Coordinates of C-alpha atoms in Angstrom, one line a residue:
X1 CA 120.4 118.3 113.6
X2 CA 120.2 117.9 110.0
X3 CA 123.8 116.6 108.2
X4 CA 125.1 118.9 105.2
X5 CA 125.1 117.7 101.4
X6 CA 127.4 118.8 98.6
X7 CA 124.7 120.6 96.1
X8 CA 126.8 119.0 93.7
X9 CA 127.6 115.6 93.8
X10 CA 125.2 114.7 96.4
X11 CA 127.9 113.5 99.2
X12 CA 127.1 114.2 102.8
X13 CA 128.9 115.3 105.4
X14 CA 127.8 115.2 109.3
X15 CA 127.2 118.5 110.8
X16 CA 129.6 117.3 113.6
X17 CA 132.6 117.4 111.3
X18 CA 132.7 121.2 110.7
X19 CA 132.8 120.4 106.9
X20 CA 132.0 123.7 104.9
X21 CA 132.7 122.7 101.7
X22 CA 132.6 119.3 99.4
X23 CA 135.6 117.7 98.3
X24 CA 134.9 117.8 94.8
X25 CA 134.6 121.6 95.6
X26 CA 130.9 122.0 95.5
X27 CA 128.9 124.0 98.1
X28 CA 126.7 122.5 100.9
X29 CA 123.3 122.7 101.4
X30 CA 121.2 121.5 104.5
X31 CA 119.8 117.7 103.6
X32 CA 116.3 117.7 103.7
X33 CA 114.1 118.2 107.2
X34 CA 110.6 118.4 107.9
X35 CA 109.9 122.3 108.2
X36 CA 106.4 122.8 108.2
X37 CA 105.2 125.8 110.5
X38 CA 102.6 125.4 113.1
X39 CA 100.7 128.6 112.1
X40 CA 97.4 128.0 114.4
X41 CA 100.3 128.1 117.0
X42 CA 102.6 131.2 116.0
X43 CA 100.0 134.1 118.1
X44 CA 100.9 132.3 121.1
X45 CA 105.0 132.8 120.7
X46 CA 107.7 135.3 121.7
X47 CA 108.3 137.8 118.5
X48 CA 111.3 135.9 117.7
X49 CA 112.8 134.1 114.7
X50 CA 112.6 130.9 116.5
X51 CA 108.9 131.1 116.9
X52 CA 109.0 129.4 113.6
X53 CA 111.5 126.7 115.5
X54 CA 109.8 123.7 113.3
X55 CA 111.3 125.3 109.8
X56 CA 114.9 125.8 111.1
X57 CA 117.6 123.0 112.0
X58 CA 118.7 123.2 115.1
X59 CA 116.6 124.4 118.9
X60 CA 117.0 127.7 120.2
X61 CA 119.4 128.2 123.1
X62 CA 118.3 130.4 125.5
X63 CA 122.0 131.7 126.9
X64 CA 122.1 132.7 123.4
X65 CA 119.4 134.6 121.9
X66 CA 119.2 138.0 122.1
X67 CA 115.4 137.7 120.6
X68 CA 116.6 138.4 117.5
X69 CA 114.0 138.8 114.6
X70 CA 110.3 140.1 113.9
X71 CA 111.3 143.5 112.9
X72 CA 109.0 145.7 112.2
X73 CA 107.4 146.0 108.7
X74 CA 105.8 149.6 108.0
X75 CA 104.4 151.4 104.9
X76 CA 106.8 153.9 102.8
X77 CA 106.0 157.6 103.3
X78 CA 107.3 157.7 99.2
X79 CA 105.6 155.0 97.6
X80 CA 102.2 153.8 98.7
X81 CA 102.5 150.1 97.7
X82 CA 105.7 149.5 99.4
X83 CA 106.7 148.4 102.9
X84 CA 110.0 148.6 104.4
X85 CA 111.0 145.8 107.1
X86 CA 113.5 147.1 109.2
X87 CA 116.4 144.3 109.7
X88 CA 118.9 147.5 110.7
X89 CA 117.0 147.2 114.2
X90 CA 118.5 143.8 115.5
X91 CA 121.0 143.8 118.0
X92 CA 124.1 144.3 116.2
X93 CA 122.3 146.6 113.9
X94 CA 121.7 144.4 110.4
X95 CA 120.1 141.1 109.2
X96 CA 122.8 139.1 109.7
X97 CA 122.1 138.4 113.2
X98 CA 119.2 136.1 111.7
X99 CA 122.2 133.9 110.4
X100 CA 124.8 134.3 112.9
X101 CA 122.4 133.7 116.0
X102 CA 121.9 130.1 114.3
X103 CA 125.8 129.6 113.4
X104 CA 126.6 130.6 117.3
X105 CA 123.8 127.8 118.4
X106 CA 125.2 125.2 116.2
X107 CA 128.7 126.0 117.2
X108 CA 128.0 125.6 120.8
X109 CA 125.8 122.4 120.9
X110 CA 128.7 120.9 119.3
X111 CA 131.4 121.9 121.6
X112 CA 133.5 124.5 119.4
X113 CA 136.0 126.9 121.0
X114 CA 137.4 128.7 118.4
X115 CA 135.5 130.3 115.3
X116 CA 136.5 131.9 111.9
X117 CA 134.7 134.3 109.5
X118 CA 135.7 136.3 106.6
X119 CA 132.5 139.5 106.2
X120 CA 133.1 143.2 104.6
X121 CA 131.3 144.1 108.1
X122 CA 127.7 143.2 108.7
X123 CA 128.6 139.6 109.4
X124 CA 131.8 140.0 111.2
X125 CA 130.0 142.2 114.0
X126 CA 127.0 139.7 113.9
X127 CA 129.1 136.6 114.1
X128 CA 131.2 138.6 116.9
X129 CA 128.5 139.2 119.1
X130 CA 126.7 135.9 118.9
X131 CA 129.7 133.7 119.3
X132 CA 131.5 136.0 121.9
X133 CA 128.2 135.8 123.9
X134 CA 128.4 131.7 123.5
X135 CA 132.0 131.9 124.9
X136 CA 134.0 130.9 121.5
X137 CA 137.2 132.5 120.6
X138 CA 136.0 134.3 116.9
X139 CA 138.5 135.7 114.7
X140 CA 137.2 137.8 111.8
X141 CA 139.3 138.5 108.6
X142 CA 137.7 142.1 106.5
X143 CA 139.3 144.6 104.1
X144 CA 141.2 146.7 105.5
X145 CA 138.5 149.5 104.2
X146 CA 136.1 147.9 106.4
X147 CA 133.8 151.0 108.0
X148 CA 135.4 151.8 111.6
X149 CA 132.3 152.0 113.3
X150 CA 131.6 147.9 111.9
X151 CA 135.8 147.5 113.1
X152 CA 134.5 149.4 116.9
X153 CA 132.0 146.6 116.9
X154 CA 133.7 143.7 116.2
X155 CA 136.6 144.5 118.7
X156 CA 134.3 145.5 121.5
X157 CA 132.2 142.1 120.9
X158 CA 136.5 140.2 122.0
X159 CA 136.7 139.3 118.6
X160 CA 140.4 138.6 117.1
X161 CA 140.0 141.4 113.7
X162 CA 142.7 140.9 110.6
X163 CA 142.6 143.4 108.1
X164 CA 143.5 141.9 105.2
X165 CA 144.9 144.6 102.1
X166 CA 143.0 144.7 99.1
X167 CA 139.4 144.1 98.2
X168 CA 137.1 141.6 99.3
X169 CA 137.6 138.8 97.0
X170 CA 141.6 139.1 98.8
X171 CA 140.0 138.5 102.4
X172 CA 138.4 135.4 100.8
X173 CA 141.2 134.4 99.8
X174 CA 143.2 135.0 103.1
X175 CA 140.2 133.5 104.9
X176 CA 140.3 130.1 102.7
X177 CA 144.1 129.8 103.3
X178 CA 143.1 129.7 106.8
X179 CA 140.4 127.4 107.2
X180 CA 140.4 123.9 107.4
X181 CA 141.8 124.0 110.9
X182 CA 141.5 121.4 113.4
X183 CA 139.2 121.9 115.5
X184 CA 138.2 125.8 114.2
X185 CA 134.9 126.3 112.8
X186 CA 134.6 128.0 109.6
X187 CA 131.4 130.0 110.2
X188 CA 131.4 131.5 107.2
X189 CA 127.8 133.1 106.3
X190 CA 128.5 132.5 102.4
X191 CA 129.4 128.4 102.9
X192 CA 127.8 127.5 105.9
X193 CA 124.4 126.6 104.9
X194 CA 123.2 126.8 108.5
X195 CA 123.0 130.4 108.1
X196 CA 120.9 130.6 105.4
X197 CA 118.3 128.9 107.3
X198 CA 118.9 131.6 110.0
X199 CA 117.7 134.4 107.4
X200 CA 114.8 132.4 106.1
X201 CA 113.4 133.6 108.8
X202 CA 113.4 137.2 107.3
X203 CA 110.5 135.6 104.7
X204 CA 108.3 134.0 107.1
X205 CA 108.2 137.0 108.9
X206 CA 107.1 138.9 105.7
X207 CA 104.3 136.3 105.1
X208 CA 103.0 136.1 109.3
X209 CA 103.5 140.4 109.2
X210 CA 101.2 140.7 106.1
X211 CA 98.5 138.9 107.5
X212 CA 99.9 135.5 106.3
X213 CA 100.2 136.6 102.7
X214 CA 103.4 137.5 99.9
X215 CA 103.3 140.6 98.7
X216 CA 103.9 140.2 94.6
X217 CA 107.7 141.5 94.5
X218 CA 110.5 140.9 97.4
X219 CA 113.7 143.2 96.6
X220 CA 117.2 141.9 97.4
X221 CA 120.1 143.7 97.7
X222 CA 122.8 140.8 96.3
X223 CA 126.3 140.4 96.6
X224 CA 127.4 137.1 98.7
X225 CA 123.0 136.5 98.3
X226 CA 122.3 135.5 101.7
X227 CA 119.4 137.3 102.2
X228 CA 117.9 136.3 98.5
X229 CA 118.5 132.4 98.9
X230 CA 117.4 132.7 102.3
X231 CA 113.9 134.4 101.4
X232 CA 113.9 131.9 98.2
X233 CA 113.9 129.0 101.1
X234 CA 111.1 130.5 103.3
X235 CA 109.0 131.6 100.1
X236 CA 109.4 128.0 98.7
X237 CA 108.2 126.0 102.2
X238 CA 105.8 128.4 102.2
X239 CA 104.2 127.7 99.0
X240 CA 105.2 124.0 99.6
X241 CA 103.2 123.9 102.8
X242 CA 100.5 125.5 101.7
X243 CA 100.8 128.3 103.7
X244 CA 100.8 130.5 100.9
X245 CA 99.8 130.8 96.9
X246 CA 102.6 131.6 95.5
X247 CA 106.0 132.5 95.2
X248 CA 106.9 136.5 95.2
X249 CA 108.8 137.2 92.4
X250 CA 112.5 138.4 93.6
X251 CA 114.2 141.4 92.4
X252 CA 118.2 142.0 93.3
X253 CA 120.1 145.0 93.4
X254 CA 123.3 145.3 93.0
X255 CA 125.8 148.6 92.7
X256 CA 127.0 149.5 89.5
X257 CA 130.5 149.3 89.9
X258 CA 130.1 145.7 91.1
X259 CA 127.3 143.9 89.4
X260 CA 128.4 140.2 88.2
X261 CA 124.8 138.7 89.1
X262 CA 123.3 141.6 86.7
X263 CA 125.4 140.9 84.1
X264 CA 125.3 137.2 84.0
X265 CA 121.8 137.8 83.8
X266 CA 121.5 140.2 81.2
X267 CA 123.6 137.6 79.4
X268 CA 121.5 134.2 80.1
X269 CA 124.2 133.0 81.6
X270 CA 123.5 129.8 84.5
X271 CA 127.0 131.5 86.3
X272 CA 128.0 134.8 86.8
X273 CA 131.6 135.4 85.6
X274 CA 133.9 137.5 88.6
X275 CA 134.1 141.1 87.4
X276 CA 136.4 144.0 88.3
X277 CA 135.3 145.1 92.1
X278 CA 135.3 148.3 91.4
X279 CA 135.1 151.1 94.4
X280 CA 131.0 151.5 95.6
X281 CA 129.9 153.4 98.6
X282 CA 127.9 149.7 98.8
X283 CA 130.8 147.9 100.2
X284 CA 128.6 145.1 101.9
X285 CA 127.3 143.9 97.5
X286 CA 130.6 144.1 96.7
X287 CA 131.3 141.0 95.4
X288 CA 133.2 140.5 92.2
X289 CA 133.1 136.7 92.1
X290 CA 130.0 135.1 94.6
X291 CA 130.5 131.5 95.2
X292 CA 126.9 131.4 95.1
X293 CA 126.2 133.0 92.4
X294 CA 124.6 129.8 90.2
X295 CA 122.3 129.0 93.1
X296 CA 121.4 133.0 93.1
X297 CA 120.7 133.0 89.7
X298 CA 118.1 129.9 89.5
X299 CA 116.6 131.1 92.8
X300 CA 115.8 134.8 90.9
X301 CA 114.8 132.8 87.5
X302 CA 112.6 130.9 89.6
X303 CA 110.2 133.1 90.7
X304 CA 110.2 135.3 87.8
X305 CA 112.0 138.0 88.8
X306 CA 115.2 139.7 87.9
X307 CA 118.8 141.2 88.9
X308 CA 119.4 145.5 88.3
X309 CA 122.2 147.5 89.4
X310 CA 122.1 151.3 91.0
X311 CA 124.9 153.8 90.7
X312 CA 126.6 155.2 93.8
X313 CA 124.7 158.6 92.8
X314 CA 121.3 156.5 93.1
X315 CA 122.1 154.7 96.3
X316 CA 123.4 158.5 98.2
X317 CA 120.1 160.0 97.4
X318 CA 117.8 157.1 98.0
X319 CA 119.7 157.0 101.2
X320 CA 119.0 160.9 101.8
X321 CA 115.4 159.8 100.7
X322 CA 115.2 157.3 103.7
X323 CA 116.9 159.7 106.4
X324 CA 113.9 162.1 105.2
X325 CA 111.4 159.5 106.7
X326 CA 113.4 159.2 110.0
X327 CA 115.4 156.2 108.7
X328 CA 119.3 156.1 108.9
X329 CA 120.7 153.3 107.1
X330 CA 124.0 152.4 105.8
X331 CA 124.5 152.7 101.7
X332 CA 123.8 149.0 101.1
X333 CA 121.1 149.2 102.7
X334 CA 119.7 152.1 100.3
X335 CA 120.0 150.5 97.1
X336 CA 117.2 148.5 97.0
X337 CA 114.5 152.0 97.3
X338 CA 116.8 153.4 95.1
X339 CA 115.7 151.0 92.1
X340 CA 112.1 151.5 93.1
X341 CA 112.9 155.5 92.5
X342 CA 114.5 154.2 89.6
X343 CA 111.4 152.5 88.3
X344 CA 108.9 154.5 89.4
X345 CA 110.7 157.9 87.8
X346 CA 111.6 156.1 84.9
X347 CA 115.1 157.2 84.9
X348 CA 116.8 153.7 84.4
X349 CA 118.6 152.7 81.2
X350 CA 115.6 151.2 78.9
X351 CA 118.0 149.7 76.5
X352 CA 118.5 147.3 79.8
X353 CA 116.9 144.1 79.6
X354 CA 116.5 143.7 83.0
X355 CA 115.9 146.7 83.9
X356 CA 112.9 146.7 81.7
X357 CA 111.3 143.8 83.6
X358 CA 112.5 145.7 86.8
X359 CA 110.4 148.2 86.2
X360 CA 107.3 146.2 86.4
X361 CA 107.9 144.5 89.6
X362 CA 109.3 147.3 91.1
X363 CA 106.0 149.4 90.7
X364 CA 103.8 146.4 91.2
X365 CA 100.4 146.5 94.2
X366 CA 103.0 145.1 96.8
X367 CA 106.2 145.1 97.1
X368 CA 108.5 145.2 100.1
X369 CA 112.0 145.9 100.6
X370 CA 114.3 145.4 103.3
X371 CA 116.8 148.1 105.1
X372 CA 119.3 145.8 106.3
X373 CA 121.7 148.0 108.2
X374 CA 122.1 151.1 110.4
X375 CA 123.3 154.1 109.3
X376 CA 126.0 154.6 112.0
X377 CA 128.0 151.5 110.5
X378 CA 129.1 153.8 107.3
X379 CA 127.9 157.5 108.6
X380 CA 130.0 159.0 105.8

């Protein structure tokens, strides 16, 4: 299993010693691995995410899977040129199984018992499933808004919930204060770079679904940007192994009330600076101050792309929009075709600078975008 270096300073850290953040204060990343694909082999394989076992760090465990992975990827009834993958079909209902079914494997192969994670909901249920299912003890800190039917989830899963009063950025906090202890694993899907690697996985899907091709724009929703810097990794090995020509160019969404990554953006800035969280039906991009938010930035610059913001109004009818086509998803889930409506009705701001280079990618010959959670997780 590959150790962990700080992004920063370059230090490394065994994976052993359940480090999840530098001492100089910088974040981890996996240290390199080989990760090139055996595609002449991948017909032969169980529709997984660990049929591409060579690109991710650690083995699959079979007490653990629950086949997680290879959604399906089907063609919008609204807009020709896109396709919709549909992540709100794992197990526990959203994309973050990708990353917590990796996090629960890693966990167990190194003897863990006890697990903590700080989520707004997706992750908690995710990492509550896959760890209760490995036998670890997982406690799981949310807002105290946190959707009941996410809260039903995490409890029925054995997991240990703490509400925490406030926003998200306060469970952070309350989650920080209580990690570092001995022997508890901080599975946190925002510092643990293992988990990244998990929703890479969501890419090389896109690429093997497509008849082993990108489509020319990848839209993100982004808050914590675990599912951008995770496609960023697959699209970049990709290209790397020269599986594939080039590098989709990545557009992330966030919600209006809540949009540090669009604003540090707009600005040129290399950092977003933490905004007011202001109150979004989006609650799972609701993230005034992502400790990512430098690498997110890069990754988006990278490949060309750019970082919008919907408003609640957007997001309710693009999630009516979705229900229409016999697909119930969760708010956050809806914000991402709620920018293609955007773009392709023209009704975004364009005074915007990003907006304006939005509205290219967002009406370009392919273009996919990902529904990430089910509808039953915030039926209001």
């Amino acid at each position: 299993m590959p150790d962990l270096v700080c992004s920063e300073c370059g230090t490394s850290y065994p994976v052993e010693s359940l480090a999840w953040r530098c001492t100089c204060g910088g974040l981890l990343d996996v240290a390199e691995f080989a990760r090139t694909v055996d595609a002449a082999a991948l017909p032969g394989r169980a529709p997984s995410l660990w049929r591409y076992f060579e690109a991710l760090p650690i083995e699959v465990d079979p007490a653990i899977t629950l086949g997680e992975g290879f959604s399906p990827l089907i063609p919008s009834r609204a807009f020709a040129p896109v396709q919709l993958k549909l992540d709100f079909l794992l197990p526990t209902l959203s994309f973050k199984d990708r990353g917590a079914a990796v996090l629960a494997t890693l966990a167990r192969r190194l003897g863990v018992t006890d697990a903590m994670v700080d989520s707004s909901g997706n992750a908690g249920t995710a990492m509550a499933a896959y760890f209760g299912r490995a036998g670890i003890r997982c406690t799981v800190y949310v807002p105290e808004a946190t959707s009941p039917g996410k809260l039903a989830q995490m409890r029925a899963h054995g997991a240990t919930v703490e509400l925490v009063s406030g926003s998200r950025a306060d469970t952070s906090a309350a989650a920080l204060q209580a990690a570092g202890q001995p022997g508890v694993m901080y599975a946190s899907h925002v510092y643990h770079p293992y988990f990244l690697h998990g929703v890479k996985t969501y890419g090389y899907e896109i690429w093997e679904q497509r008849g082993r091709s990108l489509p020319e724009t990848v839209v993100v929703p982004v808050g914590n940007g675990t599912m951008l810097l995770g496609c960023y990794l697959a699209f970049s090995e990709l290209v790397a192994a020269g599986l594939a020509e080039r590098m989709p160019r990545l557009c992330a969404v966030q919600a209006s009330a809540c949009s540090p990554l669009e604003q540090a953006m707009a600005q040129g800035l290399d950092a977003p600076v933490a905004v007011e969280n202001g109150a979004t039906i989006a609650e799972g991009i609701a993230i005034a101050a992502p400790p990512r938010g430098k690498q997110i930035l890069a990754a988006v610059r990278a490949t060309g792309g750019t970082i919008v913001s919907v408003t609640d109004q957007q997001t309710a009818a693009a999630r009516q929009e979705l229900a229409d086509e016999g697909l119930f998803v969760e708010p956050t889930s809806a914000v991402c075709f709620a920018a293609v409506r955007a773009a392709v009705d023209q009704t975004f701001d364009s005074a915007n600078p990003t907006w304006m280079r939005a509205a290219s990618l967002l009406t370009a010959e392919s273009v996919v975008v990902p529904l990430c959670g089910a509808g039953l997780k915030s039926p209001a």
